[in-house]
Short mmCIF file of C-alpha atoms in Angstrom, two decimals:
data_model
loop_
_atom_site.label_atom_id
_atom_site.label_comp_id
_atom_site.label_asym_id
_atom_site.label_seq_id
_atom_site.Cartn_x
_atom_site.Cartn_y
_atom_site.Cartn_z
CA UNK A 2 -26.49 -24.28 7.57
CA UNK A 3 -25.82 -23.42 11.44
CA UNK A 4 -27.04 -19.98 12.95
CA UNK A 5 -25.71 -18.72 15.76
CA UNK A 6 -27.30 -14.88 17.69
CA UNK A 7 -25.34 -11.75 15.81
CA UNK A 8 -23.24 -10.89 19.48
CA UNK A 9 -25.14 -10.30 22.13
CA UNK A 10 -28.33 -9.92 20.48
CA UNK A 11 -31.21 -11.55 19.58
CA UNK A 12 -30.95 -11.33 15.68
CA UNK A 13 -30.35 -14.79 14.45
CA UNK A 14 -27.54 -15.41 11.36
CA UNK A 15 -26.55 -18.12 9.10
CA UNK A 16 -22.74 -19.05 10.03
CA UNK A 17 -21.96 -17.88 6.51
CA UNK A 18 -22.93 -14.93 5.25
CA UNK A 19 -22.84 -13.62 1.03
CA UNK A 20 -20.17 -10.44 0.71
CA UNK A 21 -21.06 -8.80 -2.82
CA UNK A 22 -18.00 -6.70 -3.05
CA UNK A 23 -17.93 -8.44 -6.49
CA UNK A 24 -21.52 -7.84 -7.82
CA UNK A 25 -21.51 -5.17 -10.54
CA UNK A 26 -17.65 -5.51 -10.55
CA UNK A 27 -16.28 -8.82 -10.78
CA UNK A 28 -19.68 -10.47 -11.28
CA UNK A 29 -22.47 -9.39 -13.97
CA UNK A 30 -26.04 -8.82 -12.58
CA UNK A 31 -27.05 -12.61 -13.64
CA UNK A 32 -23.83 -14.65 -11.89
CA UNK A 33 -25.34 -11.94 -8.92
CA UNK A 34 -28.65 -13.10 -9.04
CA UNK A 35 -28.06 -16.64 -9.52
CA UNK A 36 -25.26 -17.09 -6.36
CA UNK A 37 -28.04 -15.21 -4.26
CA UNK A 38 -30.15 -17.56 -5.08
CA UNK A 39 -27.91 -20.41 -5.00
CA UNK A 40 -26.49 -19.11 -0.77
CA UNK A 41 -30.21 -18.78 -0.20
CA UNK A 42 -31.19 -22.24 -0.60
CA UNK A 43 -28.40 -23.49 0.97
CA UNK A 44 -29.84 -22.29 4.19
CA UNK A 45 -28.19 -18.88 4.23
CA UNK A 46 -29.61 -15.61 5.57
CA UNK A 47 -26.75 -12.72 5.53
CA UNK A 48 -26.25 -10.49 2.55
CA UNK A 49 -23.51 -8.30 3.18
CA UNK A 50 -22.93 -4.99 1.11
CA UNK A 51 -21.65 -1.60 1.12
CA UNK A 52 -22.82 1.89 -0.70
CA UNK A 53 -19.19 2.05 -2.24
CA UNK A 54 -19.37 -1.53 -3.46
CA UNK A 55 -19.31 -1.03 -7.09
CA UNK A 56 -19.92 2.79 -7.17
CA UNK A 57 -24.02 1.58 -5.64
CA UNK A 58 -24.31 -0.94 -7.91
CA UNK A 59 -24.25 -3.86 -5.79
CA UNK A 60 -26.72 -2.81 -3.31
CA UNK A 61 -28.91 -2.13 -7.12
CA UNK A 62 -28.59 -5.99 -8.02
CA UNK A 63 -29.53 -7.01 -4.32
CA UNK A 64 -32.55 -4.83 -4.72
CA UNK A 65 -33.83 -6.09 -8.03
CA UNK A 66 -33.20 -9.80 -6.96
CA UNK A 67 -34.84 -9.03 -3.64
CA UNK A 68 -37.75 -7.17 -5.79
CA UNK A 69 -37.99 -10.34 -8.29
CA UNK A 70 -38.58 -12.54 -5.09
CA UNK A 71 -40.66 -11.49 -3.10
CA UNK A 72 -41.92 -10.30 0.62
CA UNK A 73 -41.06 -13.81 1.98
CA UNK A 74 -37.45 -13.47 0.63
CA UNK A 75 -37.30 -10.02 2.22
CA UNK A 76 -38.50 -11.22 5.41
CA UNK A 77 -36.18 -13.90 5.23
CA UNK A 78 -33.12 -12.09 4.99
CA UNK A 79 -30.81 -10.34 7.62
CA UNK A 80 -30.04 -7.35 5.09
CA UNK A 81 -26.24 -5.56 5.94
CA UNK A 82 -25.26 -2.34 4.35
CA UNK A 83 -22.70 0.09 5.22
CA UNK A 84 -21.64 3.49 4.75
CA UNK A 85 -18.39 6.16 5.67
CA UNK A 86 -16.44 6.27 2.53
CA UNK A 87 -17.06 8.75 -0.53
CA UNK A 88 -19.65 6.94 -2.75
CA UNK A 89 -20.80 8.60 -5.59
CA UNK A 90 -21.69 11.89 -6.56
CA UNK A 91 -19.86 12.71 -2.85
CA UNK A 92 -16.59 14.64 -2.31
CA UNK A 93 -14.13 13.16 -0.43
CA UNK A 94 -13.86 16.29 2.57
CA UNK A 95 -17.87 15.77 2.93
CA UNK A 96 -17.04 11.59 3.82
CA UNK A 97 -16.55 10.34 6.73
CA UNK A 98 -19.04 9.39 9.90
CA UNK A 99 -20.65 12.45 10.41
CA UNK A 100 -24.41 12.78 10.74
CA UNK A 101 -24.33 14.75 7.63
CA UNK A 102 -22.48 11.93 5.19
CA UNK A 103 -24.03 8.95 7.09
CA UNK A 104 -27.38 10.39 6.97
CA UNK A 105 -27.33 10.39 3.21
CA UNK A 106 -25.58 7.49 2.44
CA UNK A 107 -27.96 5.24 4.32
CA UNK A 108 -31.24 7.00 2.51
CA UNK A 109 -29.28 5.88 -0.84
CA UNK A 110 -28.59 2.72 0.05
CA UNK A 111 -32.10 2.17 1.11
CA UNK A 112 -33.19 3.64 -2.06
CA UNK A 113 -31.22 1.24 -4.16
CA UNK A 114 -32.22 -1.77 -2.36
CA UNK A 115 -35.57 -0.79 -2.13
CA UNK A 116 -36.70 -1.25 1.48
CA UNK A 117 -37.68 0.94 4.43
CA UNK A 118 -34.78 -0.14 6.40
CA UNK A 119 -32.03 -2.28 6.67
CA UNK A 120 -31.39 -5.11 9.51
CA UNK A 121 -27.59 -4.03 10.14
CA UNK A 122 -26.50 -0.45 9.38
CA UNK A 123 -22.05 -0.58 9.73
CA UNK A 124 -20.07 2.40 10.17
CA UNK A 125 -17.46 0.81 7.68
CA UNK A 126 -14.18 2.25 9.43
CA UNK A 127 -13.31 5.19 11.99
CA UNK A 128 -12.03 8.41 10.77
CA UNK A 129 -10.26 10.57 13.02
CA UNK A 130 -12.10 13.86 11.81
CA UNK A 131 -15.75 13.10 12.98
CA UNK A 132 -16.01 12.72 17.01
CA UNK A 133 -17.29 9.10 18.19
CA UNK A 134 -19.79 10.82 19.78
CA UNK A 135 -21.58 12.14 16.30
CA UNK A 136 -21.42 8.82 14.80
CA UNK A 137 -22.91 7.41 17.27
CA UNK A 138 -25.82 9.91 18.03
CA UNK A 139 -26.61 9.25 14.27
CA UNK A 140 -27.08 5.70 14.89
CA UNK A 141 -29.01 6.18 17.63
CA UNK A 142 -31.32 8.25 15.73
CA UNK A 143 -31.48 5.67 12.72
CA UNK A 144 -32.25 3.29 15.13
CA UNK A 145 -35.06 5.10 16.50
CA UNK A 146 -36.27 6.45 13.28
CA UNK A 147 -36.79 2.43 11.72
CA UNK A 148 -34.20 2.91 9.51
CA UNK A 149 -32.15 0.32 11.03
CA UNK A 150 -32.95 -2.39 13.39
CA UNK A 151 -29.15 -2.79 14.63
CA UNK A 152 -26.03 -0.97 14.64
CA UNK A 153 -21.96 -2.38 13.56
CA UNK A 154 -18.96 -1.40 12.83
CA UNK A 155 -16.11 -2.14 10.72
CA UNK A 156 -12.10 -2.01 10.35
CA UNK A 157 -12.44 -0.51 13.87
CA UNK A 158 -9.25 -0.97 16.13
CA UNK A 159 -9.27 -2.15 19.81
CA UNK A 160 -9.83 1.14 21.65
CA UNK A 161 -12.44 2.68 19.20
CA UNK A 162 -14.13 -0.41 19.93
CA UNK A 163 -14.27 -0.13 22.89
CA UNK A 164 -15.02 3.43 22.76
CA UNK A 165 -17.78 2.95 20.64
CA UNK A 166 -19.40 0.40 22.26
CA UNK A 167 -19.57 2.43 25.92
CA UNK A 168 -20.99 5.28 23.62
CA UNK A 169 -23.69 2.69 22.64
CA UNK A 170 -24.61 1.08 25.97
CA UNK A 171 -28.04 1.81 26.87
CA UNK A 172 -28.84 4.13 23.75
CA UNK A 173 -29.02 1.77 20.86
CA UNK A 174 -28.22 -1.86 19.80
CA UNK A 175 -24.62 -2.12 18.60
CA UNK A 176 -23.85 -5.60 17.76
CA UNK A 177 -21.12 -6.48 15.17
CA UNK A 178 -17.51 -5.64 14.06
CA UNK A 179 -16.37 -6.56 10.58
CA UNK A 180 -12.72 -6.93 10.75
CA UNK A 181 -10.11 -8.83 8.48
CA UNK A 182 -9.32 -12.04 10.11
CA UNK A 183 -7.83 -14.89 8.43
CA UNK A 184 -5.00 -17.57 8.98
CA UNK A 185 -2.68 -14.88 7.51
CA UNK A 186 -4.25 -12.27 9.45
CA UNK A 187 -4.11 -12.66 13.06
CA UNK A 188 -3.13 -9.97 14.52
CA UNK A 189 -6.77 -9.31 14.78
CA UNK A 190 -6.60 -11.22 18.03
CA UNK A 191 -4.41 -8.86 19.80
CA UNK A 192 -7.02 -6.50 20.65
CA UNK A 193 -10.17 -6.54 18.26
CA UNK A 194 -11.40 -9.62 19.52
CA UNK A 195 -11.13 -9.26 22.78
CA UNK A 196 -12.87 -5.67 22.72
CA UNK A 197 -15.43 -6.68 20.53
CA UNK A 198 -15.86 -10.14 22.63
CA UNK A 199 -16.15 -7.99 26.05
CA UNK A 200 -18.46 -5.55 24.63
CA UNK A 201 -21.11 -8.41 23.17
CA UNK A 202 -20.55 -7.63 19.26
CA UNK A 203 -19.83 -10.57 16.97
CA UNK A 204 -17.51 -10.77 14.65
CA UNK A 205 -18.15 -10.73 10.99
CA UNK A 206 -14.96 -11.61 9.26
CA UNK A 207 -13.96 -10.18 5.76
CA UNK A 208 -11.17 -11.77 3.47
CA UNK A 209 -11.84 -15.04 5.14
CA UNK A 210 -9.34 -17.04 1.93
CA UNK A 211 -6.92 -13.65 2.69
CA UNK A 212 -8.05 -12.93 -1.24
CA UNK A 213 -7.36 -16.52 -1.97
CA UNK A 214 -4.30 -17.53 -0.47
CA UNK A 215 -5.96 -20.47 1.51
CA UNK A 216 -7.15 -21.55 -1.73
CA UNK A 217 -4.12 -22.94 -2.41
CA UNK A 218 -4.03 -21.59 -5.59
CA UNK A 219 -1.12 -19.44 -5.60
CA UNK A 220 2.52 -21.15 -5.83
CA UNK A 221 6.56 -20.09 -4.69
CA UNK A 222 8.18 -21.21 -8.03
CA UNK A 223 5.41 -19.10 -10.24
CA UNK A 224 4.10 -15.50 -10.21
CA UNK A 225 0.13 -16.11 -10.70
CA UNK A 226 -1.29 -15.26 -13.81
CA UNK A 227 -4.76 -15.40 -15.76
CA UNK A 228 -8.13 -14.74 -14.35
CA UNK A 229 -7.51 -14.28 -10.36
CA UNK A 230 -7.44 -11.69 -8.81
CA UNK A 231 -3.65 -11.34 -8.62
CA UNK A 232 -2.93 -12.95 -11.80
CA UNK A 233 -4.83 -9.62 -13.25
CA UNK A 234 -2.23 -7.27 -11.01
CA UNK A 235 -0.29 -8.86 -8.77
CA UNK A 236 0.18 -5.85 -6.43
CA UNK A 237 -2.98 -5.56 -5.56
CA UNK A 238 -4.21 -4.67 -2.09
CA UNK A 239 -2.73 -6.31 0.73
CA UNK A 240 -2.84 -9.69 -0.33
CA UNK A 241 -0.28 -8.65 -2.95
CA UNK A 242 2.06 -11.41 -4.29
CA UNK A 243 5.62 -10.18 -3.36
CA UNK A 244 4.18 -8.84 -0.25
CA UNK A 245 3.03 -12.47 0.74
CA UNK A 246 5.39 -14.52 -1.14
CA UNK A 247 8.04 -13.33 0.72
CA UNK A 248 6.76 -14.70 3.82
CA UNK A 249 8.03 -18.10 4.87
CA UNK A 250 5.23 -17.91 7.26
CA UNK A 251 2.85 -17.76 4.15
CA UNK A 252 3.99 -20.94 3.19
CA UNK A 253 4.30 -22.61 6.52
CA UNK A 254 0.39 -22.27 7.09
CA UNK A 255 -0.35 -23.24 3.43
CA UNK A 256 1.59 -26.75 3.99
CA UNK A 257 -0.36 -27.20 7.32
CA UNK A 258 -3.73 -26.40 5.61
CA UNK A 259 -3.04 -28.92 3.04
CA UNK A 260 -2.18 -31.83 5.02
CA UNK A 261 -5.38 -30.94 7.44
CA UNK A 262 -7.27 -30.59 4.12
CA UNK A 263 -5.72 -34.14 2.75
CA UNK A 264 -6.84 -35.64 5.98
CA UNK A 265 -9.87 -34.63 5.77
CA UNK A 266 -10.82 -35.08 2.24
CA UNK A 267 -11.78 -31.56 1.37
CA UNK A 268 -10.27 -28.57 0.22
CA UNK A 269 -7.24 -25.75 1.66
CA UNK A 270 -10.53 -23.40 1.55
CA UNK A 271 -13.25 -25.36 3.17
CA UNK A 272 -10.45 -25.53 5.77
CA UNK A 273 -9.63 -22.34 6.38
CA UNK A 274 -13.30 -21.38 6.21
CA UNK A 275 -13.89 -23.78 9.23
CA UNK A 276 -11.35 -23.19 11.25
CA UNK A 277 -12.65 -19.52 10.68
CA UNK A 278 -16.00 -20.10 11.74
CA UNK A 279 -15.29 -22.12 15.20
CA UNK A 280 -12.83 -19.09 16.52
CA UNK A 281 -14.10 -17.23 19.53
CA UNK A 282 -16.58 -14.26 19.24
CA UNK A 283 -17.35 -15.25 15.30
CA UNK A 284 -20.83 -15.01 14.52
CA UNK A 285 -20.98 -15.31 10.55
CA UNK A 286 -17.92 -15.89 8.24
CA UNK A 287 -18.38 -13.16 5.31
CA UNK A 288 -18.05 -15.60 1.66
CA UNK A 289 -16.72 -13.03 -1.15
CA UNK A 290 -16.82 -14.86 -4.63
CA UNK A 291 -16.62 -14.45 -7.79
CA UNK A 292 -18.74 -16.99 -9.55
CA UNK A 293 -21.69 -19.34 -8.91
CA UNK A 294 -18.72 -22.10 -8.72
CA UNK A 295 -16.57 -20.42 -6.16
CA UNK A 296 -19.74 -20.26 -3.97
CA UNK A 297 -20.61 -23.81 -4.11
CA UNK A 298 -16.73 -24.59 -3.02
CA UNK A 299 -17.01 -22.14 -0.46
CA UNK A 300 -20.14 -23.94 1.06
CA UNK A 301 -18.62 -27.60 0.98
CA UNK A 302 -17.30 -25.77 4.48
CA UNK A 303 -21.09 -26.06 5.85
CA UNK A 304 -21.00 -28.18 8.78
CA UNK A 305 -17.26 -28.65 8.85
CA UNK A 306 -15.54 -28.60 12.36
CA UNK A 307 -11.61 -29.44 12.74
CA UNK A 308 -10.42 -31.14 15.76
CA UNK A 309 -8.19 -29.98 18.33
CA UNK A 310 -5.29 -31.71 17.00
CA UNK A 311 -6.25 -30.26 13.93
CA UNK A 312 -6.79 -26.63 14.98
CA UNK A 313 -3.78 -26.72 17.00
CA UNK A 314 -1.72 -27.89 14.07
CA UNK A 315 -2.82 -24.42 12.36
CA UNK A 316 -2.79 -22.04 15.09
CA UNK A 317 1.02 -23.08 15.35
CA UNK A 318 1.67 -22.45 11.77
CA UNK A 319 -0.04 -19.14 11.66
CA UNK A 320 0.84 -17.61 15.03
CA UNK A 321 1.56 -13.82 14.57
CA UNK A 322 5.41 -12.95 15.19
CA UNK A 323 5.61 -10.60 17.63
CA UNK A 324 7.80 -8.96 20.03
CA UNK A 325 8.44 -9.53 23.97
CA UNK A 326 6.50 -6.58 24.51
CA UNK A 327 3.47 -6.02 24.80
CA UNK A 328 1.92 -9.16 22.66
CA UNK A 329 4.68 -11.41 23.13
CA UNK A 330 5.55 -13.56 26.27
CA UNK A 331 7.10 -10.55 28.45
CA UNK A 332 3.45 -8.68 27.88
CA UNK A 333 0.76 -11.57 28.58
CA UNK A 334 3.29 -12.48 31.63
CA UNK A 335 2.37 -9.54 33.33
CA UNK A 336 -1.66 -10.08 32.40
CA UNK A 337 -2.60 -13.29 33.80
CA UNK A 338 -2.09 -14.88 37.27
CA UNK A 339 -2.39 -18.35 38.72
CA UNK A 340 -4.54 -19.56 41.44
CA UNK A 341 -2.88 -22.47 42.74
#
């Protein structure tokens, strides 16, 4: 597997990191242990949680597979928690990125995955109650304190970004953003990617498939159903069926991603995954699976790159629709020049 430096930082990362949004959930402690295992030996280094993630329970399983391996395991993996939302036993006024909430969130994640400290602590999405300024003097005193060797956020827009990283400059090491950012979701380009580009974070994708639409698994003429995610309930979250069905975009960049993925002998997800992993300011492409078997799909994408022709064949079929102003021709117009 590639590495590449998290942002502008020294801390090397696998190109691919393990999301375990699914551990205690969607996948018992074994199918946990075992995909660790299996992402491990295929060269990864990333394990990517959150304290909410299955009421603690997935930062639980990391810990006991972490315990059952050993100090060179430990040493050997760039450990990613985050905290903001109510996890349990917290009310939901007392959430949020204040000293107070983030303070003792990160003590019980580091409690439940059994270290001293974790290698990226995320402030997993702005909330307009808590001033920037608090969250970040309480990173700047985890970093200090050895509770966390670097500092990221998540679901942060453009301007709190870039907020948040000025807040950081000089004071502590903030290095990531963990957006959504898929061939269905682009509008992540806009302005996340540029802030988080200009202030030296890289990014950290979630929802890479767009929760498994660039699978190819989902089809026009048939409402899913069965053991997916939206075969259980349809509706759910924002990759929601009749949301996306409805799109003819949807289905535009799905017939480009399977003649690139025809061509190229491999499959609509090891696609997507790549052309993912090769977009500017990406650092690590965040895997969220289900199964041992998902997993090994998902890492047939290791060492994939596409080709121009081939990117540019899906960056047509998946460019947002926007307005004239101010993402659409009229607004970039007036923010670039020529030189000759």
């Amino acid at each position: 597997m590639e590495h590449r430096t998290l942002g502008r930082s020294g801390l090397a990362v696998s190109t691919y990191a393990l999301g375990t949004m699914t551990f205690g959930a969607e996948a018992d402690e074994a199918s946990s242990h075992r995909m660790m295992s299996q992402y491990v030996d295929a060269g990864g280094v990333v394990l990517e949680t959150a304290d909410v993630y299955a009421g603690g329970l997935s930062e639980s399983i990391i810990g006991r597979w972490m315990a059952a391996q050993g100090s060179s395991t430990r040493d050997r993996v760039v450990l990613a928690t985050k905290g903001r939302f109510p996890s349990r036993g917290v009310e939901p006024r007392d959430a949020g990125g204040s000293r107070r909430n983030l303070r003792r969130s990160l003590d019980r994640s580091l409690q439940r995955l059994g270290v001293d400290h974790v290698d990226l602590y995320q402030v997993h999405a702005h909330e307009a109650v808590t001033p920037m300024e608090e969250t970040a003097g309480f990173l700047e005193d985890a970093v200090h304190q050895g509770k966390i060797g670097y500092a990221g956020l998540s679901n942060y827009t453009g301007w709190q970004t870039a907020t948040m990283t000025a807040l950081a400059a000089g004071r502590f090491p903030l290095v990531s953003h963990q957006p959504q950012y898929n061939l269905l979701v682009r509008e992540t380009e806009h302005e996340i990617v540029p802030a988080a580009v200009a202030g030296g974070l890289g990014l950290l994708p979630w929802s890479p498939l767009a929760g498994g639409w660039l699978s190819g698994k989902y089809r026009r003429d048939a409402r899913p159903e069965g053991a997916t995610r939206l075969g259980e309930d349809p509706q759910r979250g924002m990759e929601a069926y009749d949301k996306r069905s409805g799109s003819q975009q949807t289905w535009d960049v799905l017939e480009a991603l399977q003649q690139v993925a025809e061509g190229r002998g491999a499959t609509m997800a090891q696609v997507a995954l790549a052309w993912l992993h090769d977009r500017p300011g990406v650092s690590s492409v965040i895997l969220g699976v289900r199964t041992p078997e998902q997993l090994e799909g998902n890492l047939g994408a290791v060492g994939l790159h596409l080709t121009d022709v081939e990117t540019a064949k899906l960056d047509e079929a998946s460019a947002p629709v926007v307005a004239d102003y101010p993402y659409g021709p009229a607004g970039v117009a007036q923010r670039t020049r020529t030189l000759d």
